[in-house]
Amino acid sequence: MSTATALLAIGRPIDGPENLGLALDDLLATHTEPPALLALGEPTHGIAAFPLLRNDILRHLVERGYRSIILETDHFAASIVDDYVCGAATEIDTVLTSGFSHGFGAVPGNRELVEWLRAHNAARAPEDRVHFHGFDAPVEYAGAPGPRHALSRAADCLPAALRPESARNLDELAGDDADWTNPAAMYDPAASIGNSPRAHTLRLLADDLLSALHRASPGLRPTDPVAYDRAVSHARTARGLLRYHAAMATDTPDRIDTVLSLRAEMMADNLLAVVAREQHRGPSLVFAHNAHLNPAHDDAENWANAGALVHPTLADRYLFVATDASPTPDPDTLQHALAAATPHRSLFPAPSLRAALPASTGTSKPIVPGHIPLTPADLPGTDAVIFLTDTDGKRQQYW
């Protein structure tokens, strides 16, 4: 049997809500227990077809009991979006600008997502609303903020009697915010204050706050669980940011890799925190770049991504679906084989896909900068692949 014939036999066309729903239901049924987190990846940002597919998938999953969506955007800024989709009287353009990091509010499909969530939630009881979360660290391409805001929010949650003594000098230790946000620090370790004595003291403060919040949780959490969880998230993020700044200040060959791995650690912590918060309401859909979500991690000498860090905790309750597209794929590649078996959009179960591919299968070239095409080596960590041929692959500028 040829590869093309084999892939045609295993591919599930997902054009239209009915076909998409049937394919998703069959995929979910392959797990021994319902996933707590369905991770949907995209191969690059800004190509409209992928977030629009995400929106279609979310609508079906909500019918199956999913009650939250998590995007690759600032964990804290996302609360602005969540307030809006739950009824807050804010202008949607303000929400898209301030509630998304990385300029992602302008990504095609995100306005449609936010509008649909608000309309869906309007007539529903609070416990049945679909909530919006971000799981990214509050960092941008050119650097990271200082820890002042996160530490202050964490300290403010504690009664004065329970607040660590080390929090007394927070403002003095944090200093000028511009010291932390200096764009040169991303490229020049000497420009970072991440290894300064006050940065080290602030790292101890973050640890003290996390410990104090944990010890005070029986009294604080029942009163206002949302405020308590946010305080813990702020303390945890402050600790992560201080590690991030320390890595930027360290002049080593793997400096940037270490910085990226610390971002991945913060992303993983945020994902697990959202899953824990939402577990009594229903599963969650998370959407981000494939590179953040694929749990396959066989090389112990390389840093793990967020999916690989989350997977040991969730195990079979973590389901990863990768997506890809290539309007003009190179011959003898994974993309060429998938395109030949995809009328418009098709879902391929990864185990069957792996078995059908010749060992010589290669990978096509990227279609835009930032596109990371799927490779056969990505498939062991993947439950399914969705391939799209109904896109020209052009990216809309969002930054």
XYZ file of C-alpha atoms in Angstrom:
399
model
C 0.000 0.000 0.000
C 1.382 3.424 -0.928
C 1.856 6.152 1.673
C -0.817 8.287 0.000
C -3.344 5.432 0.096
C -2.532 4.667 3.731
C -2.934 8.280 4.810
C -6.214 8.655 2.927
C -7.499 5.656 4.861
C -6.583 7.025 8.298
C -7.311 10.717 7.758
C -10.601 12.126 9.074
C -11.968 15.101 7.088
C -13.046 17.775 9.559
C -14.827 20.195 7.239
C -17.947 21.490 8.959
C -19.085 21.231 12.593
C -20.477 17.693 12.296
C -17.326 16.085 10.881
C -15.123 18.055 13.261
C -17.227 17.005 16.230
C -17.197 13.319 15.303
C -13.414 13.314 14.824
C -12.822 15.095 18.135
C -15.172 12.787 20.025
C -13.396 9.724 18.627
C -10.017 11.210 19.560
C -11.119 11.953 23.115
C -12.455 8.402 23.406
C -8.951 7.002 22.818
C -7.876 8.164 26.293
C -8.560 5.976 29.293
C -9.967 8.963 31.175
C -11.182 12.361 29.980
C -8.287 14.791 29.446
C -8.036 17.643 31.929
C -6.117 19.597 29.287
C -6.499 19.348 25.524
C -3.436 21.082 24.060
C -3.882 22.415 20.528
C -0.733 23.671 18.856
C -0.120 25.897 15.864
C 3.125 25.908 13.834
C 3.431 29.711 13.793
C 1.522 32.787 14.920
C -0.546 35.101 12.732
C -1.892 32.757 10.036
C -5.660 33.119 10.370
C -6.578 29.498 9.643
C -5.124 28.143 12.901
C -6.887 30.367 15.485
C -10.103 30.135 13.470
C -9.845 26.345 13.651
C -9.238 26.733 17.389
C -12.481 28.695 17.692
C -14.391 25.931 15.908
C -12.851 23.303 18.170
C -13.652 25.287 21.306
C -17.320 25.592 20.359
C -17.581 21.810 20.125
C -15.622 21.189 23.319
C -17.859 23.560 25.276
C -20.760 21.295 24.310
C -18.739 18.441 25.829
C -18.224 20.181 29.171
C -15.065 22.233 28.636
C -15.303 25.421 30.660
C -12.105 27.366 29.979
C -9.662 28.309 27.260
C -6.010 29.113 27.925
C -3.890 31.074 25.459
C -0.201 31.859 25.047
C -0.544 35.320 26.573
C 0.340 37.061 29.835
C -1.151 35.145 32.757
C -2.122 38.364 34.570
C -3.212 40.533 31.632
C -5.618 37.761 30.639
C -7.810 38.631 33.635
C -8.871 41.747 31.677
C -10.187 39.474 28.924
C -11.846 37.153 31.415
C -13.635 40.043 33.105
C -14.893 41.189 29.713
C -16.173 37.801 28.566
C -17.980 37.513 31.901
C -19.799 40.805 31.345
C -17.517 43.718 32.334
C -18.380 47.017 30.655
C -15.120 47.599 28.790
C -14.526 48.512 25.161
C -13.429 45.456 23.222
C -10.575 47.348 21.540
C -9.203 48.154 24.995
C -9.529 44.494 25.972
C -7.668 43.334 22.859
C -4.877 45.841 23.442
C -4.380 45.479 27.185
C -5.572 41.917 27.796
C -3.171 40.212 25.369
C 0.622 40.333 25.454
C 2.939 40.090 22.407
C 0.428 42.041 20.304
C -1.742 38.918 20.108
C -4.936 40.932 20.463
C -4.506 41.722 16.761
C -4.039 38.072 15.752
C -6.859 37.018 13.397
C -9.467 35.016 15.260
C -8.892 36.507 18.705
C -11.508 39.241 18.391
C -13.966 36.603 17.166
C -13.056 34.385 20.117
C -13.583 37.130 22.693
C -16.898 38.203 21.140
C -18.156 34.607 21.049
C -17.198 33.981 24.670
C -18.987 37.125 25.843
C -22.146 36.250 23.903
C -22.032 32.625 25.087
C -21.620 33.594 28.742
C -24.241 36.339 28.757
C -27.200 34.112 29.635
C -25.348 31.610 31.805
C -24.882 31.261 35.527
C -21.375 32.121 36.801
C -20.502 28.474 37.419
C -21.342 27.560 33.814
C -19.431 30.348 32.069
C -16.409 29.660 29.873
C -13.443 31.445 31.406
C -10.422 32.899 29.618
C -6.892 32.398 30.960
C -3.365 33.175 29.866
C -0.440 30.928 30.745
C 2.566 32.874 29.520
C 5.017 34.648 31.788
C 4.752 38.465 31.770
C 7.756 38.769 29.473
C 8.242 40.196 26.010
C 10.778 39.638 23.261
C 13.062 42.455 24.448
C 13.120 41.650 28.134
C 11.123 41.259 31.320
C 9.562 43.547 33.927
C 10.862 43.923 37.432
C 9.315 42.010 40.337
C 7.841 45.003 42.228
C 4.230 44.645 41.058
C 4.064 40.881 41.532
C 5.687 41.003 44.980
C 3.437 43.871 46.110
C 0.274 42.043 45.027
C 1.397 38.909 46.856
C 2.292 40.825 50.041
C -0.978 42.780 50.017
C -2.958 39.537 50.292
C -1.397 38.778 53.670
C -2.588 40.430 56.904
C 0.102 42.660 58.405
C 0.722 40.183 61.208
C 1.536 37.421 58.711
C 3.571 39.509 56.276
C 7.272 38.541 56.197
C 9.668 41.048 57.717
C 11.606 40.936 54.453
C 8.687 42.686 52.683
C 9.212 45.897 54.647
C 11.865 47.274 52.274
C 10.258 46.101 49.021
C 10.104 49.503 47.315
C 13.683 50.343 48.227
C 14.951 46.985 47.024
C 12.979 47.067 43.767
C 14.277 50.533 42.959
C 13.607 52.118 39.574
C 11.560 49.895 37.259
C 13.715 51.067 34.346
C 16.674 49.243 35.912
C 14.883 45.959 35.233
C 13.362 46.719 31.836
C 16.576 47.917 30.154
C 16.318 46.330 26.642
C 20.109 45.987 26.458
C 19.991 43.376 29.233
C 18.590 40.741 26.879
C 21.789 40.858 24.817
C 24.417 42.115 27.285
C 24.730 40.394 30.672
C 26.553 43.400 32.072
C 23.436 45.538 31.465
C 21.284 43.335 33.743
C 20.890 43.839 37.493
C 19.667 40.272 37.916
C 22.715 39.173 39.943
C 22.943 42.285 42.124
C 22.742 42.005 45.933
C 19.268 43.545 45.958
C 18.055 41.081 43.318
C 19.277 38.229 45.519
C 17.439 39.727 48.503
C 14.258 40.029 46.444
C 14.514 36.345 45.487
C 14.525 35.498 49.188
C 11.507 37.755 49.658
C 9.617 35.927 46.909
C 10.378 32.631 48.626
C 9.282 34.061 52.005
C 5.990 35.256 50.504
C 5.238 31.874 48.914
C 5.896 30.152 52.216
C 3.773 32.648 54.157
C 0.878 32.314 51.712
C 1.035 28.537 51.948
C 1.097 28.580 55.737
C -1.774 31.063 55.870
C -3.895 29.287 53.255
C -6.384 27.598 55.655
C -7.462 31.021 56.887
C -7.163 33.040 53.665
C -8.303 30.793 50.848
C -11.885 30.032 51.991
C -12.645 33.761 52.321
C -11.699 34.672 48.741
C -10.218 31.763 46.761
C -9.769 33.808 43.569
C -7.804 36.548 45.364
C -5.747 33.963 47.209
C -4.886 32.027 44.023
C -3.888 35.262 42.285
C -1.635 36.207 45.202
C 0.112 32.840 44.994
C 0.472 33.297 41.228
C 2.035 36.714 41.783
C 4.532 35.382 44.320
C 5.385 32.424 42.096
C 5.800 34.694 39.067
C 7.986 37.126 41.002
C 10.291 34.245 41.874
C 10.359 33.172 38.231
C 11.052 36.701 37.007
C 13.960 37.056 39.426
C 15.420 33.779 38.162
C 14.891 35.081 34.611
C 16.774 38.306 35.384
C 19.557 36.340 37.075
C 19.947 34.224 33.925
C 20.095 37.371 31.779
C 22.911 38.636 34.011
C 24.958 35.448 33.648
C 27.530 35.385 30.843
C 27.445 31.746 29.726
C 27.148 30.118 26.266
C 23.679 28.724 27.049
C 22.399 32.000 28.511
C 19.486 32.484 26.083
C 18.510 28.803 26.296
C 18.379 29.120 30.072
C 16.220 32.258 29.839
C 13.802 30.470 27.502
C 13.666 27.443 29.777
C 12.752 29.644 32.735
C 9.915 31.077 30.665
C 8.806 27.495 29.927
C 8.881 26.687 33.642
C 6.645 29.670 34.414
C 4.304 28.652 31.596
C 4.059 25.122 32.975
C 3.386 26.352 36.515
C 0.616 28.608 35.202
C -0.953 25.783 33.187
C -1.062 23.493 36.201
C -2.485 26.296 38.345
C -5.317 26.895 35.856
C -6.058 23.165 35.624
C -6.229 22.961 39.421
C -8.531 25.992 39.570
C -10.840 24.693 36.842
C -10.855 20.978 37.673
C -14.212 21.070 39.452
C -15.901 22.887 36.544
C -14.541 20.981 33.564
C -11.551 20.397 31.270
C -9.617 23.176 29.516
C -8.431 23.831 25.967
C -4.956 25.388 25.726
C -3.759 26.940 22.464
C -0.162 27.934 21.761
C 2.741 27.272 19.434
C 3.391 23.568 18.828
C 6.885 24.103 20.235
C 5.463 24.999 23.665
C 3.026 22.098 23.938
C 4.561 18.934 22.464
C 5.424 16.762 25.491
C 8.002 14.641 23.628
C 11.366 15.330 25.228
C 13.935 12.612 24.717
C 17.163 14.633 25.026
C 18.144 15.124 28.666
C 20.804 17.664 27.650
C 18.207 20.133 26.344
C 15.708 22.172 28.334
C 12.102 20.978 28.307
C 9.144 22.994 27.017
C 5.937 23.667 28.968
C 4.172 20.578 27.592
C 7.000 18.290 28.651
C 6.995 19.831 32.140
C 3.217 19.492 32.558
C 2.844 16.004 31.099
C 4.359 14.017 34.031
C 1.727 15.514 36.351
C -1.281 15.048 34.073
C -0.123 11.898 32.226
C -3.040 10.484 30.205
C -5.110 13.533 31.120
C -2.910 15.600 28.749
C -3.824 15.307 25.070
C -1.745 17.081 22.415
C -2.961 17.864 18.887
C -0.450 19.501 16.548
C -1.420 21.453 13.440
C 0.493 22.339 10.305
C 0.074 23.612 6.736
C 2.254 24.006 3.663
C 0.715 25.420 0.466
C 3.669 24.213 -1.669
C 5.344 21.380 0.244
C 8.626 19.855 -0.864
C 8.471 16.288 -2.230
C 9.099 13.314 0.045
C 8.243 15.273 3.175
C 5.690 14.860 5.932
C 3.906 17.977 4.681
C 3.739 16.625 1.116
C 2.276 13.328 2.304
C -0.314 15.037 4.511
C -1.309 17.514 1.793
C -1.920 14.682 -0.677
C -4.337 13.067 1.796
C -6.141 16.256 2.893
C -9.029 17.656 0.800
C -9.317 20.769 2.996
C -8.757 19.913 6.648
C -8.055 16.449 8.023
C -7.210 14.907 11.390
C -4.695 12.051 11.486
C -4.259 9.894 14.617
C -0.540 10.104 15.330
C 0.156 6.397 16.013
C -1.366 5.387 12.657
C 0.393 8.287 10.922
C 3.778 7.234 12.268
C 3.246 3.658 11.141
C 2.348 4.749 7.600
C 5.374 6.990 6.982
C 8.518 5.695 5.279
C 11.687 6.028 7.339
C 13.064 8.434 4.733
C 10.277 11.004 5.215
C 11.699 14.510 5.464
C 10.367 17.923 6.444
C 9.330 20.765 4.171
C 10.724 24.280 4.400
C 9.063 26.933 6.617
C 6.324 28.920 4.919
C 6.986 32.147 6.897
C 9.661 33.192 9.413
C 8.751 31.658 12.753
C 6.978 28.682 11.187
C 8.381 25.427 12.569
C 7.181 22.618 10.292
C 6.301 19.316 11.943
C 8.888 16.567 11.613
C 8.450 12.800 11.988
C 10.433 13.133 15.230
C 7.617 15.285 16.679
C 5.010 12.558 16.335
C 5.856 10.348 19.357
C 4.599 13.089 21.708
C 1.533 13.828 19.604
C -1.932 12.279 19.865
C -3.100 13.620 16.500
C -2.115 15.951 13.676
C -4.512 18.311 11.935
C -3.314 19.404 8.495
C -4.824 22.315 6.577
C -4.750 22.840 2.842
C -7.404 25.577 2.795
C -4.941 28.397 3.628
C -2.474 30.331 1.514
C -0.118 30.418 4.505
C 0.116 34.199 4.545
C 0.623 35.791 7.951
C -1.214 38.915 9.029
C 0.970 41.375 10.942
C -0.029 41.627 14.581
C 2.890 43.493 16.135
